[in-house]
PDB file of C-alpha atoms in Angstrom:
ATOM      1  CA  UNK B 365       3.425  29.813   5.402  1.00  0.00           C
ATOM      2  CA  UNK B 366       5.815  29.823   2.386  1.00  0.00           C
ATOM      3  CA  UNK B 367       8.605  29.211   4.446  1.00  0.00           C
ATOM      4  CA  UNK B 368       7.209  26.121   6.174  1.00  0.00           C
ATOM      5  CA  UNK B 369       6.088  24.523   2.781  1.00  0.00           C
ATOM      6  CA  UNK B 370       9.803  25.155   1.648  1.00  0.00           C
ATOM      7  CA  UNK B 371      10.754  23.535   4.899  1.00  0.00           C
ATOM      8  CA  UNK B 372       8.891  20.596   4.559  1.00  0.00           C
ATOM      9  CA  UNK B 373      10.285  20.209   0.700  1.00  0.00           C
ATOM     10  CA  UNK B 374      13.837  20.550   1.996  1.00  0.00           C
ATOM     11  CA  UNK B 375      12.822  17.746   4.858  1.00  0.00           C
ATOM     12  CA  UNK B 376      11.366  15.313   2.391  1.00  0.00           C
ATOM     13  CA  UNK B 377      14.661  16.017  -0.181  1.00  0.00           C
ATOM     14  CA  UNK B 378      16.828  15.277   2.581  1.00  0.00           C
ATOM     15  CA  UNK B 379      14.843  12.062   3.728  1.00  0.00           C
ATOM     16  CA  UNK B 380      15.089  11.127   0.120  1.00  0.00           C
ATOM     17  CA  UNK B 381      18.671  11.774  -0.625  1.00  0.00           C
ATOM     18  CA  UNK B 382      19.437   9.732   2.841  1.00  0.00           C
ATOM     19  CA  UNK B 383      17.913   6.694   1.805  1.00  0.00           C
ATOM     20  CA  UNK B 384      19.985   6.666  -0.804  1.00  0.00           C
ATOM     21  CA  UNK B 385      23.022   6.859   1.757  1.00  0.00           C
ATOM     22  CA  UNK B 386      22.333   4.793   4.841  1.00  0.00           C
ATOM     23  CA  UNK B 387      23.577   1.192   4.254  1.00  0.00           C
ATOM     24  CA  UNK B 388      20.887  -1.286   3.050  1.00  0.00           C
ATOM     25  CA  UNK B 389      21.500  -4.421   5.571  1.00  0.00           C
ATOM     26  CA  UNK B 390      20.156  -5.142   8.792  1.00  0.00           C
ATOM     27  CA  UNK B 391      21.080  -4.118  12.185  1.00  0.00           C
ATOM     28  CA  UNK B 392      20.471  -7.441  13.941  1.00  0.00           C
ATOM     29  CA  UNK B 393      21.742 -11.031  12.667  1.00  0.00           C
ATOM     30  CA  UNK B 394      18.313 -12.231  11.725  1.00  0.00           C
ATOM     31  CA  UNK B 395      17.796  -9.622   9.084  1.00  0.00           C
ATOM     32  CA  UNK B 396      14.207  -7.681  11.180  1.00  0.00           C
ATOM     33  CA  UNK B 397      15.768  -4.434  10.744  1.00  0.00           C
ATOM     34  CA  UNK B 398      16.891  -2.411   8.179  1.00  0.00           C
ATOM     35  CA  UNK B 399      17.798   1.160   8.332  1.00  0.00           C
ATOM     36  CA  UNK B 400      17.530   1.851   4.168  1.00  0.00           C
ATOM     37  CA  UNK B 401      13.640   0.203   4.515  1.00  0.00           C
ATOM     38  CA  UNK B 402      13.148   2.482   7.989  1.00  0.00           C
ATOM     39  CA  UNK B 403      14.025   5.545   6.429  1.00  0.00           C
ATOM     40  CA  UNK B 404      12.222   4.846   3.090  1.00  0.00           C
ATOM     41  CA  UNK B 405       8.888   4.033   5.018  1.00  0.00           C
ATOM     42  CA  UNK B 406       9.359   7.557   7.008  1.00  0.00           C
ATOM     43  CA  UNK B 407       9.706   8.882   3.854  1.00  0.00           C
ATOM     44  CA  UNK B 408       6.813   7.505   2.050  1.00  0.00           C
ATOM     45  CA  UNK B 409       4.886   8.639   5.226  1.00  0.00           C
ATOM     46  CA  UNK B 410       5.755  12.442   5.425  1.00  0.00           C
ATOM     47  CA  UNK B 411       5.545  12.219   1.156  1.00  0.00           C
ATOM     48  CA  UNK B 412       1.631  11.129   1.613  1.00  0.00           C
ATOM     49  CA  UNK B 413       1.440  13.974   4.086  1.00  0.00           C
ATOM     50  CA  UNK B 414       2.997  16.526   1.645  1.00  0.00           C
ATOM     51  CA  UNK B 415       1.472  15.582  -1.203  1.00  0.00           C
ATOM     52  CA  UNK B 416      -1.232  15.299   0.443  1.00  0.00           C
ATOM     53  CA  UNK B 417      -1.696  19.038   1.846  1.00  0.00           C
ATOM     54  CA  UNK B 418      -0.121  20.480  -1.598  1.00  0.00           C
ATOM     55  CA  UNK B 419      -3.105  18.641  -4.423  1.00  0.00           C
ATOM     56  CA  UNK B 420      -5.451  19.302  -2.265  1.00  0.00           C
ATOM     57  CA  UNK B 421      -4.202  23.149  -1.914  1.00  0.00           C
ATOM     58  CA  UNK B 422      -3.512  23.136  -5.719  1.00  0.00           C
ATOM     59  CA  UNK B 423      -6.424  21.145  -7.186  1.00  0.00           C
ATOM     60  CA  UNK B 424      -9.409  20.946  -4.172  1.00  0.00           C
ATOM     61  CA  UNK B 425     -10.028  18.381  -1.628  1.00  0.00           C
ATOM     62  CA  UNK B 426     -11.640  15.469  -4.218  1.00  0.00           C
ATOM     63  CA  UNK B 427      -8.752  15.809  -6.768  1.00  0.00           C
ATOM     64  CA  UNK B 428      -6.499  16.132  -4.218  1.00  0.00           C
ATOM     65  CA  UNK B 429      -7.380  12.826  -1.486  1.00  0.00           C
ATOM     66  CA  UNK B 430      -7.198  11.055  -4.801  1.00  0.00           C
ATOM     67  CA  UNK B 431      -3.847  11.974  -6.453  1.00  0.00           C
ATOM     68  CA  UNK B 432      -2.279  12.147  -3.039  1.00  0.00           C
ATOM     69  CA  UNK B 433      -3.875   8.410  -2.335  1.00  0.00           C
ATOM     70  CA  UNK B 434      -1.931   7.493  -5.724  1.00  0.00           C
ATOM     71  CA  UNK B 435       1.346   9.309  -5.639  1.00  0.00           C
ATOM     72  CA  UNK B 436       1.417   7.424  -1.739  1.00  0.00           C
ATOM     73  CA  UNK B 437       0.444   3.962  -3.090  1.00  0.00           C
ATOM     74  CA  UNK B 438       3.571   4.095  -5.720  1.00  0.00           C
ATOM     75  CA  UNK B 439       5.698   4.837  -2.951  1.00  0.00           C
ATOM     76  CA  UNK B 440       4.001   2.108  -0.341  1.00  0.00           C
ATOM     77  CA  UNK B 441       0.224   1.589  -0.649  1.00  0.00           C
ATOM     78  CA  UNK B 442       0.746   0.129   2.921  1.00  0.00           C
ATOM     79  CA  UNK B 443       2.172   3.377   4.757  1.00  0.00           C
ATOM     80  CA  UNK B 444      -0.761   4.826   2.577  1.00  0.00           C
ATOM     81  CA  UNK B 445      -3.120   2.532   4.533  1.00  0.00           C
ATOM     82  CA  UNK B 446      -1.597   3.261   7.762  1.00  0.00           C
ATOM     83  CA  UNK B 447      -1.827   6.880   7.309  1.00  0.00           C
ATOM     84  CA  UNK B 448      -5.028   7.032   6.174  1.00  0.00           C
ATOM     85  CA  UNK B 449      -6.915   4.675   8.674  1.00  0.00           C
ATOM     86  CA  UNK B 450      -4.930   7.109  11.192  1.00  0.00           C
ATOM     87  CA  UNK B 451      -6.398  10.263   9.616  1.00  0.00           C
ATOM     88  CA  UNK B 452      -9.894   8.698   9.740  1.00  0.00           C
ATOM     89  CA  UNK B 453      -9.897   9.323  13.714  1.00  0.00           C
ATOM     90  CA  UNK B 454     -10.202  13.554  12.364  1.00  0.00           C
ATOM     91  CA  UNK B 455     -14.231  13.261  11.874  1.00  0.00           C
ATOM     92  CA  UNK B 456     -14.696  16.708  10.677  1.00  0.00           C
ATOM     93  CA  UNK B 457     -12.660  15.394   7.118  1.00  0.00           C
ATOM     94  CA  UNK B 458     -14.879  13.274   4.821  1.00  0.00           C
ATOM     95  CA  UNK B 459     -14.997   9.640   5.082  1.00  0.00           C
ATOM     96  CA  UNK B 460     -15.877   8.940   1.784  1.00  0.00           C
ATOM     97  CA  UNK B 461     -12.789  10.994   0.363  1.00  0.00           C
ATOM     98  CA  UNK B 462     -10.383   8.695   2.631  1.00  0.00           C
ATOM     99  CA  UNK B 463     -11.746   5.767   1.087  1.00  0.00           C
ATOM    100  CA  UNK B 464     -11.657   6.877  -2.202  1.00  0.00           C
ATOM    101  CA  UNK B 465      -7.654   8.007  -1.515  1.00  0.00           C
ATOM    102  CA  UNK B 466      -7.245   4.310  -0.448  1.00  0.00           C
ATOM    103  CA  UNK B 467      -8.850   2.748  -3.517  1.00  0.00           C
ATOM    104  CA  UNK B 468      -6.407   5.282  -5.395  1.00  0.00           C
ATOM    105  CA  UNK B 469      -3.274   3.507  -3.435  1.00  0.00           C
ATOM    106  CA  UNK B 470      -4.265   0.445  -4.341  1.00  0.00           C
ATOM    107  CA  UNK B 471      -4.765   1.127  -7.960  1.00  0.00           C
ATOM    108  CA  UNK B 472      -1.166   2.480  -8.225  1.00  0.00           C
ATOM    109  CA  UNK B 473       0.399  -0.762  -6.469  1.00  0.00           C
ATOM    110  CA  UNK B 474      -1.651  -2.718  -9.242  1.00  0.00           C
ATOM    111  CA  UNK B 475      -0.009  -0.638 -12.075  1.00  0.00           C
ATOM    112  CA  UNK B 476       3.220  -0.608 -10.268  1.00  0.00           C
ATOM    113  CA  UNK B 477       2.710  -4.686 -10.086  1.00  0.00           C
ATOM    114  CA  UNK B 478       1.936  -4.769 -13.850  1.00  0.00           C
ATOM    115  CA  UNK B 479       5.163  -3.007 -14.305  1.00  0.00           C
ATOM    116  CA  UNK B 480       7.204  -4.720 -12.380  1.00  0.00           C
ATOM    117  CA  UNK B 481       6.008  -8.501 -12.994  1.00  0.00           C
ATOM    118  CA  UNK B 482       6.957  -7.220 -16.863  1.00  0.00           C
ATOM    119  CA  UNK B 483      10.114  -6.415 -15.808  1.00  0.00           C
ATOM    120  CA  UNK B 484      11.229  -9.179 -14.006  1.00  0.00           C
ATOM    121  CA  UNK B 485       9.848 -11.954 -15.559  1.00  0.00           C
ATOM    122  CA  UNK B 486       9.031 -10.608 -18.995  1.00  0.00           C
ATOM    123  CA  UNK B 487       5.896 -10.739 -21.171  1.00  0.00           C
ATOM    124  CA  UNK B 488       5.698 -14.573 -20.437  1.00  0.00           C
ATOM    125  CA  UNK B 489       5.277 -13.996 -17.182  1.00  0.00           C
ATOM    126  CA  UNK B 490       2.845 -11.435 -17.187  1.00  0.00           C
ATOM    127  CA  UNK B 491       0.623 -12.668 -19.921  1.00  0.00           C
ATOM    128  CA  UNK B 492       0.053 -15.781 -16.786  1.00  0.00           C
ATOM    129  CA  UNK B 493      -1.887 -13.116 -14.986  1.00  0.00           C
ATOM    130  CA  UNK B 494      -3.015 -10.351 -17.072  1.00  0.00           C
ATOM    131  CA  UNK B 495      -6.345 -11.041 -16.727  1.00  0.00           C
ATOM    132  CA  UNK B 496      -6.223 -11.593 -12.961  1.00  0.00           C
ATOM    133  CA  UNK B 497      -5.110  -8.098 -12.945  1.00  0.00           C
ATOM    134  CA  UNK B 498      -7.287  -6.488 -15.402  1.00  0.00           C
ATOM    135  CA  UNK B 499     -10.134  -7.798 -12.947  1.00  0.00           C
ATOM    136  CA  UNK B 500      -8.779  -6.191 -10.030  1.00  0.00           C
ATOM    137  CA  UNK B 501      -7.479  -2.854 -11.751  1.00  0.00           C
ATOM    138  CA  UNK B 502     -11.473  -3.300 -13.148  1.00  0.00           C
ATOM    139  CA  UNK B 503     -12.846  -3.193  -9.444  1.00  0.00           C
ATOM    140  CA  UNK B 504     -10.603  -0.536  -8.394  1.00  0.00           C
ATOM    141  CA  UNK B 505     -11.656   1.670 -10.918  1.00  0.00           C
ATOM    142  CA  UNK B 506     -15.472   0.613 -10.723  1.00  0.00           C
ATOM    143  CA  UNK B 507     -15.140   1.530  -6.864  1.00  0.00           C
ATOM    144  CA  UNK B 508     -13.276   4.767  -7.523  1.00  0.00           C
ATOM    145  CA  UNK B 509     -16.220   6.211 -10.032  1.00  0.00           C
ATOM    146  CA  UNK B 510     -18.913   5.233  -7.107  1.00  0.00           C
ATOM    147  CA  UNK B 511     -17.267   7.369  -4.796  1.00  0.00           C
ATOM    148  CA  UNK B 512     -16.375   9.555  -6.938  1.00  0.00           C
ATOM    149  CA  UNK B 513     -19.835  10.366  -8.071  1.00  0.00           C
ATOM    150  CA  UNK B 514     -20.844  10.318  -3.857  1.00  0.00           C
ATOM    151  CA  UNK B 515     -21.164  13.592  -2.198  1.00  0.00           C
ATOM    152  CA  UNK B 516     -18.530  14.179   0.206  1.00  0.00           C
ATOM    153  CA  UNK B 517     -20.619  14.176   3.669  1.00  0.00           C
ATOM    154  CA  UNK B 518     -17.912  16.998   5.109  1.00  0.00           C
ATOM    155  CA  UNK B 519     -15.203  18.865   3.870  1.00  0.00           C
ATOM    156  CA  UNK B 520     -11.470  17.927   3.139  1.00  0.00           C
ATOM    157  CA  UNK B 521     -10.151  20.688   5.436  1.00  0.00           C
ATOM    158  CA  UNK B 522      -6.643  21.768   4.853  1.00  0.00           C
ATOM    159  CA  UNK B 523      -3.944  20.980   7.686  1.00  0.00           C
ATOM    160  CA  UNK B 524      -3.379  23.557  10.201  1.00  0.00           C
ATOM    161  CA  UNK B 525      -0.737  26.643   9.769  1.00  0.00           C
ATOM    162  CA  UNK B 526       2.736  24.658  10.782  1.00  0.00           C
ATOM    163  CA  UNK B 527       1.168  20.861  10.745  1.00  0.00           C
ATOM    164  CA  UNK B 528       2.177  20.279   6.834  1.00  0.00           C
ATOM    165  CA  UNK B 529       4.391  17.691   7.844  1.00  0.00           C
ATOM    166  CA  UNK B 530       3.236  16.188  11.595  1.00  0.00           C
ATOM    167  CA  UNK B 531       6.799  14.389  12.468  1.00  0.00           C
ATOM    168  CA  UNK B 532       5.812  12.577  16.170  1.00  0.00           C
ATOM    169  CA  UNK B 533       2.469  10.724  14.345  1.00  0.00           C
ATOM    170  CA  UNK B 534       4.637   9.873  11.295  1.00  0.00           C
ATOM    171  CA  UNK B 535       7.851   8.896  13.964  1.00  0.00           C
ATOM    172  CA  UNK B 536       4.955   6.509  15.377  1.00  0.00           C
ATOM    173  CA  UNK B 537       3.204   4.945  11.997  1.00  0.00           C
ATOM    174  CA  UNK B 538       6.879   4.093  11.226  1.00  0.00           C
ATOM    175  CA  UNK B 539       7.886   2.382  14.032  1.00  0.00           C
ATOM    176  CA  UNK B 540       4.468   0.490  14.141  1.00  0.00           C
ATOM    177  CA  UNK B 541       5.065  -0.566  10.433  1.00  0.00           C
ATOM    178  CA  UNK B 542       8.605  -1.523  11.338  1.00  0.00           C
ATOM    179  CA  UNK B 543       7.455  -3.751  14.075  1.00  0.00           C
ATOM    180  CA  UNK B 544       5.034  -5.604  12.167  1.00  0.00           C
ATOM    181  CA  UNK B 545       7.512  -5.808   9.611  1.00  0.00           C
ATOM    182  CA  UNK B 546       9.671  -7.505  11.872  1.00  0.00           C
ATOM    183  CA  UNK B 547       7.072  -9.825  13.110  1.00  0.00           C
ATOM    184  CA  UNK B 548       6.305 -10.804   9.144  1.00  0.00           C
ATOM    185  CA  UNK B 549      10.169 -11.708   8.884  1.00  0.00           C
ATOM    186  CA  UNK B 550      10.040 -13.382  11.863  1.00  0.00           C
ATOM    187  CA  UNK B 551       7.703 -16.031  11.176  1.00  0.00           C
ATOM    188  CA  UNK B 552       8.774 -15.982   7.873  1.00  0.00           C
ATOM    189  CA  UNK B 553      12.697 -17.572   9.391  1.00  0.00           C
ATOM    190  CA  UNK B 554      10.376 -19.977  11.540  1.00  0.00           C
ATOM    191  CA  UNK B 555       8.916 -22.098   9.041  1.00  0.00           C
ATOM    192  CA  UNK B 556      11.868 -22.225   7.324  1.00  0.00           C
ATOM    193  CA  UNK B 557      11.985 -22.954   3.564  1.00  0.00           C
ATOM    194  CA  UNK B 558       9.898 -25.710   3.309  1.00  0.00           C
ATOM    195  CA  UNK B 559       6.345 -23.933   2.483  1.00  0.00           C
ATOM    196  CA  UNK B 560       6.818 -21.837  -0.938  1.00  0.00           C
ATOM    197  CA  UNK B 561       2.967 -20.844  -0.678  1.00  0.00           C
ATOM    198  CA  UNK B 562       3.186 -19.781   3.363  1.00  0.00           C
ATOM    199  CA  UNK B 563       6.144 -18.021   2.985  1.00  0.00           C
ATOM    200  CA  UNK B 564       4.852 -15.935  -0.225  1.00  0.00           C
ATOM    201  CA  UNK B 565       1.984 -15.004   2.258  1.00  0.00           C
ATOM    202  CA  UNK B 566       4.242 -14.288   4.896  1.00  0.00           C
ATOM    203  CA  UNK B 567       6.640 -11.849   3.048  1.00  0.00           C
ATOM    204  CA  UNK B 568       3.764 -10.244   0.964  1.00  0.00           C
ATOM    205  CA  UNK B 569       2.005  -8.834   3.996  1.00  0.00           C
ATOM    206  CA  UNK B 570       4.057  -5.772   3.705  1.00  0.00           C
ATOM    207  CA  UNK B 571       6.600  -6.626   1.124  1.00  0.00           C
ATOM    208  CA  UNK B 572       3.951  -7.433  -2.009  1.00  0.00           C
ATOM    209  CA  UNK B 573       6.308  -6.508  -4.728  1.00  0.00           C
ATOM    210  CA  UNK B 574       9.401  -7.564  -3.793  1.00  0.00           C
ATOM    211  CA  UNK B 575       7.436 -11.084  -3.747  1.00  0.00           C
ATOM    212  CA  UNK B 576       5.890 -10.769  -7.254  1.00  0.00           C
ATOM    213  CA  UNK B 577       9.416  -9.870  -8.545  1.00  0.00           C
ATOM    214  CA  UNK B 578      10.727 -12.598  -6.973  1.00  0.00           C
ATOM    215  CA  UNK B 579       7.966 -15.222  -8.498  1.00  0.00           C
ATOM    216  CA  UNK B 580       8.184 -13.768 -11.914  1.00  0.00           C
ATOM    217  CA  UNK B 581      12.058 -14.296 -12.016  1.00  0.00           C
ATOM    218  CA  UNK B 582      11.448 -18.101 -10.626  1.00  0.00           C
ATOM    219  CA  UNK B 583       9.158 -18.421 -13.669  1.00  0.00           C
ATOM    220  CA  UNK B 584      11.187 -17.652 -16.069  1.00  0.00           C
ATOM    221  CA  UNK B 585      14.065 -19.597 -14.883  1.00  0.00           C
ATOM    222  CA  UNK B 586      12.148 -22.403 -15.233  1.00  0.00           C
ATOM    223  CA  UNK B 587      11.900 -23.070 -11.485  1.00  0.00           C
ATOM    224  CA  UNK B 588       7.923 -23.122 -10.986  1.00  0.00           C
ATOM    225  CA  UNK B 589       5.199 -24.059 -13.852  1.00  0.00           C
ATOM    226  CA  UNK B 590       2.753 -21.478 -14.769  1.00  0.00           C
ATOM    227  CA  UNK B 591       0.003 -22.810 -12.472  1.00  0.00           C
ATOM    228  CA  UNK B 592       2.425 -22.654  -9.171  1.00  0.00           C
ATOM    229  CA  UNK B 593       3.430 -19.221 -10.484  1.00  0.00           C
ATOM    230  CA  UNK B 594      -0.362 -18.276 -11.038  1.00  0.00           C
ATOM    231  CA  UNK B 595      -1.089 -19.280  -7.590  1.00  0.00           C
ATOM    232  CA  UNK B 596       2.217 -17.850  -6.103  1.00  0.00           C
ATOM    233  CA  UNK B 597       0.780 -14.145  -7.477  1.00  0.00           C
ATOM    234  CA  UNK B 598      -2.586 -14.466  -6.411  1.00  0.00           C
ATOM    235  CA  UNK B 599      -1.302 -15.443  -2.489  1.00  0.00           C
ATOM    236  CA  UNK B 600       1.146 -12.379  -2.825  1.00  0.00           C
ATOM    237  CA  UNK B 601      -1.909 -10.041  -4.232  1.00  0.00           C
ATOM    238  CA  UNK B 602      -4.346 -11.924  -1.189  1.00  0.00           C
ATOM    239  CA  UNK B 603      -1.527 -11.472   1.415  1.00  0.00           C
ATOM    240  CA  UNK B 604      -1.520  -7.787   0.383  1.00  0.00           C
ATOM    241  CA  UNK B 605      -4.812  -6.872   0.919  1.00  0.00           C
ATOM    242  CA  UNK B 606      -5.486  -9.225   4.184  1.00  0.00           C
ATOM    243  CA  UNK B 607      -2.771  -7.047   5.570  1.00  0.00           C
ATOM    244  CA  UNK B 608      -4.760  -3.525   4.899  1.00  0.00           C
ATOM    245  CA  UNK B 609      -7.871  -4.885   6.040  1.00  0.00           C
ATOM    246  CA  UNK B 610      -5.756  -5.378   9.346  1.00  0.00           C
ATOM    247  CA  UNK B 611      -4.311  -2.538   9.819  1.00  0.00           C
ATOM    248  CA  UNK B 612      -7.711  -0.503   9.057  1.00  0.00           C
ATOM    249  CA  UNK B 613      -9.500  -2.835  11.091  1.00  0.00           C
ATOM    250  CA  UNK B 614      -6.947  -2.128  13.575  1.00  0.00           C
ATOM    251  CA  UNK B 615      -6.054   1.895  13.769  1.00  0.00           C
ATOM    252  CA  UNK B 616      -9.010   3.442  12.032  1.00  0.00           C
ATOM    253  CA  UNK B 617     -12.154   5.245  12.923  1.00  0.00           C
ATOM    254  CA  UNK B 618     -14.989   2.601  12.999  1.00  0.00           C
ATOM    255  CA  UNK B 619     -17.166   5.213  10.980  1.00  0.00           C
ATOM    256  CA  UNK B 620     -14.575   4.299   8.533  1.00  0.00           C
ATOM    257  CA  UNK B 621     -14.001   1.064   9.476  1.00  0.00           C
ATOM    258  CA  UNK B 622     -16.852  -0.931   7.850  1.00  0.00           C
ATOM    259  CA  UNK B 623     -17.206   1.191   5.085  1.00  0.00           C
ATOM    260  CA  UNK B 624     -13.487   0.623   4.240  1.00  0.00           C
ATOM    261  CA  UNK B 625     -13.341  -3.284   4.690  1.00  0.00           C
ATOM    262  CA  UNK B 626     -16.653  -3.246   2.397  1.00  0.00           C
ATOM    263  CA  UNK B 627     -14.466  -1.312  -0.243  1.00  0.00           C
ATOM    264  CA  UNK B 628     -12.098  -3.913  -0.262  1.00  0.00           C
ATOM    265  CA  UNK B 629     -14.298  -7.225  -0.055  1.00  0.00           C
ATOM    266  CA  UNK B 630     -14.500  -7.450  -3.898  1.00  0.00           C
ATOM    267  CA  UNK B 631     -11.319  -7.549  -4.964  1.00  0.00           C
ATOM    268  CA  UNK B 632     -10.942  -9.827  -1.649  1.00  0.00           C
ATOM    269  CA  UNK B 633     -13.271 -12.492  -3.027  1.00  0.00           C
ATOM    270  CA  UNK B 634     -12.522 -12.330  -6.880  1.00  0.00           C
ATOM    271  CA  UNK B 635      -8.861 -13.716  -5.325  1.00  0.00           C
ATOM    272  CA  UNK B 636     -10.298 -16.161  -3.000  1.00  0.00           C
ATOM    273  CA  UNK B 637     -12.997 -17.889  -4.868  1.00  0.00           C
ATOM    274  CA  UNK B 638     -10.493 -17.920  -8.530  1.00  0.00           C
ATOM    275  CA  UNK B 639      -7.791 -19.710  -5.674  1.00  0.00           C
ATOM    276  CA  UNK B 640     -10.219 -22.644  -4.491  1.00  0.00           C
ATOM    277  CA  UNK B 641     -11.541 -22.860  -8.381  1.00  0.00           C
ATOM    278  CA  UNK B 642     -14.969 -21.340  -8.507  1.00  0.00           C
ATOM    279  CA  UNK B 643     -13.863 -18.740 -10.680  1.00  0.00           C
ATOM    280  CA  UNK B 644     -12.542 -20.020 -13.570  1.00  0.00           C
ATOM    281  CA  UNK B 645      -9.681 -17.672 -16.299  1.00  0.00           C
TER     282      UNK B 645
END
């Protein structure tokens, strides 16, 4: 068994180191496929899968599904979604540990989104939303301590002797991610660049912080007001979490289903009702 965990290790260095390598534009002329973003999604994939199996080794299944769900949402909450709505088809694993591992994810995009919206467009920038995301980084961890104090209804069990990395399912959640992907870029070169607000949507389905980067640095050169650039942030943050309620309403277990969609709803509705002004900051 030492061998194969060494194995996977080398695999996930290689993947790693390769990403690094393989040139970052697109295949086709209309910019749907790059081979850098492939590879880095397979990678994020067999990482969650890793990780995954080691904390949970290492630390027990409730320690583990969360750190695993958080070391998986700084690489892509999204492939975390994918992954986990997959692994919610094993019934014999608990439910309320997946969720829990999801809620995890999310909470490390909204640090990661803290950190990068300070980055890009400086404390200005961030001080515009800080309390949007306080509220949301609030819920998460409000949600997290519920199921944490839950009793797991079955037990995480450990993956199989030589399934520590499972290469055709995580072949598969990449190309499904690619293609939707794809389809998001699509549209997104169909309406053109006329709609600021649609297109934010568009590209924030599965590309959340390259969006909030991108809105920050228009803010502080000046080229939206802070009320655009409030709005702009909240879309990208909405468009993020439409697309995981899609792809677990669409590829998980529906044991899992409602329970996950209900785990989202709140930090779903905080951004909807602040957008049409019935929450007021």
């Amino acid at each position: 068994m030492k061998k194969q965990w060494v194995g996977a290790g080398l695999f996930l260095l290689l993947l790693f180191v390769a990403s690094f390598l393989i040139p970052p534009f697109a295949l086709d002329p209309w910019g749907l496929f790059r081979p850098q973003k492939i590879v880095l999604i397979f990678f994020a994939l067999s990482a969650v899968q890793f990780f995954g199996a080691a904390l949970t080794k290492a630390l027990g299944h409730r320690v583990g599904a969360l750190m695993s769900g958080f070391i998986g949402g700084l690489l892509s909450s999204t492939a975390t979604t994918v992954s986990i709505a997959k692994d919610s088809h094993e019934v014999e694993r608990s439910q309320t540990l997946r969720i829990a591992a999801l809620q995890s994810s999310i909470l490390a995009m909204l640090f990661e989104t803290v950190a990068f919206l300070a980055a890009a467009g400086g404390v200005v920038a961030l001080e515009v939303v800080h309390i949007h995301l306080a509220i949301l980084i609030a819920i998460t961890v409000g949600l997290l301590v519920i199921l944490w104090r839950r009793k797991p209804q079955r037990s995480h069990a450990l993956p199989p002797e030589g399934k520590i990395l499972d290469l055709t399912s995580t072949l598969k959640l990449t190309g499904f991610i690619v293609l939707i992907m794809a389809a998001s870029k699509a549209v997104q070169l169909w309406a053109g660049s006329q709609g600021l607000m649609l297109l934010t949507f568009v590209v924030s389905l599965f590309e959340v912080h390259g969006s909030l980067i991108s809105s920050a640095q228009l803010y502080a050169s000046n080229g939206i007001d802070s009320a655009q650039y409030e709005k702009l942030v909240e879309i990208s943050l909405l468009a993020s979490y439409c697309a995981k309620g899609v792809l677990i309403a669409a590829i998980s277990n529906s044991a899992f289903r409602t329970r996950a969609l209900l785990s989202l709803l709140p930090a779903f509705l905080f951004l909807v009702f602040h957008s049409f002004g019935f929450i007021q900051l």
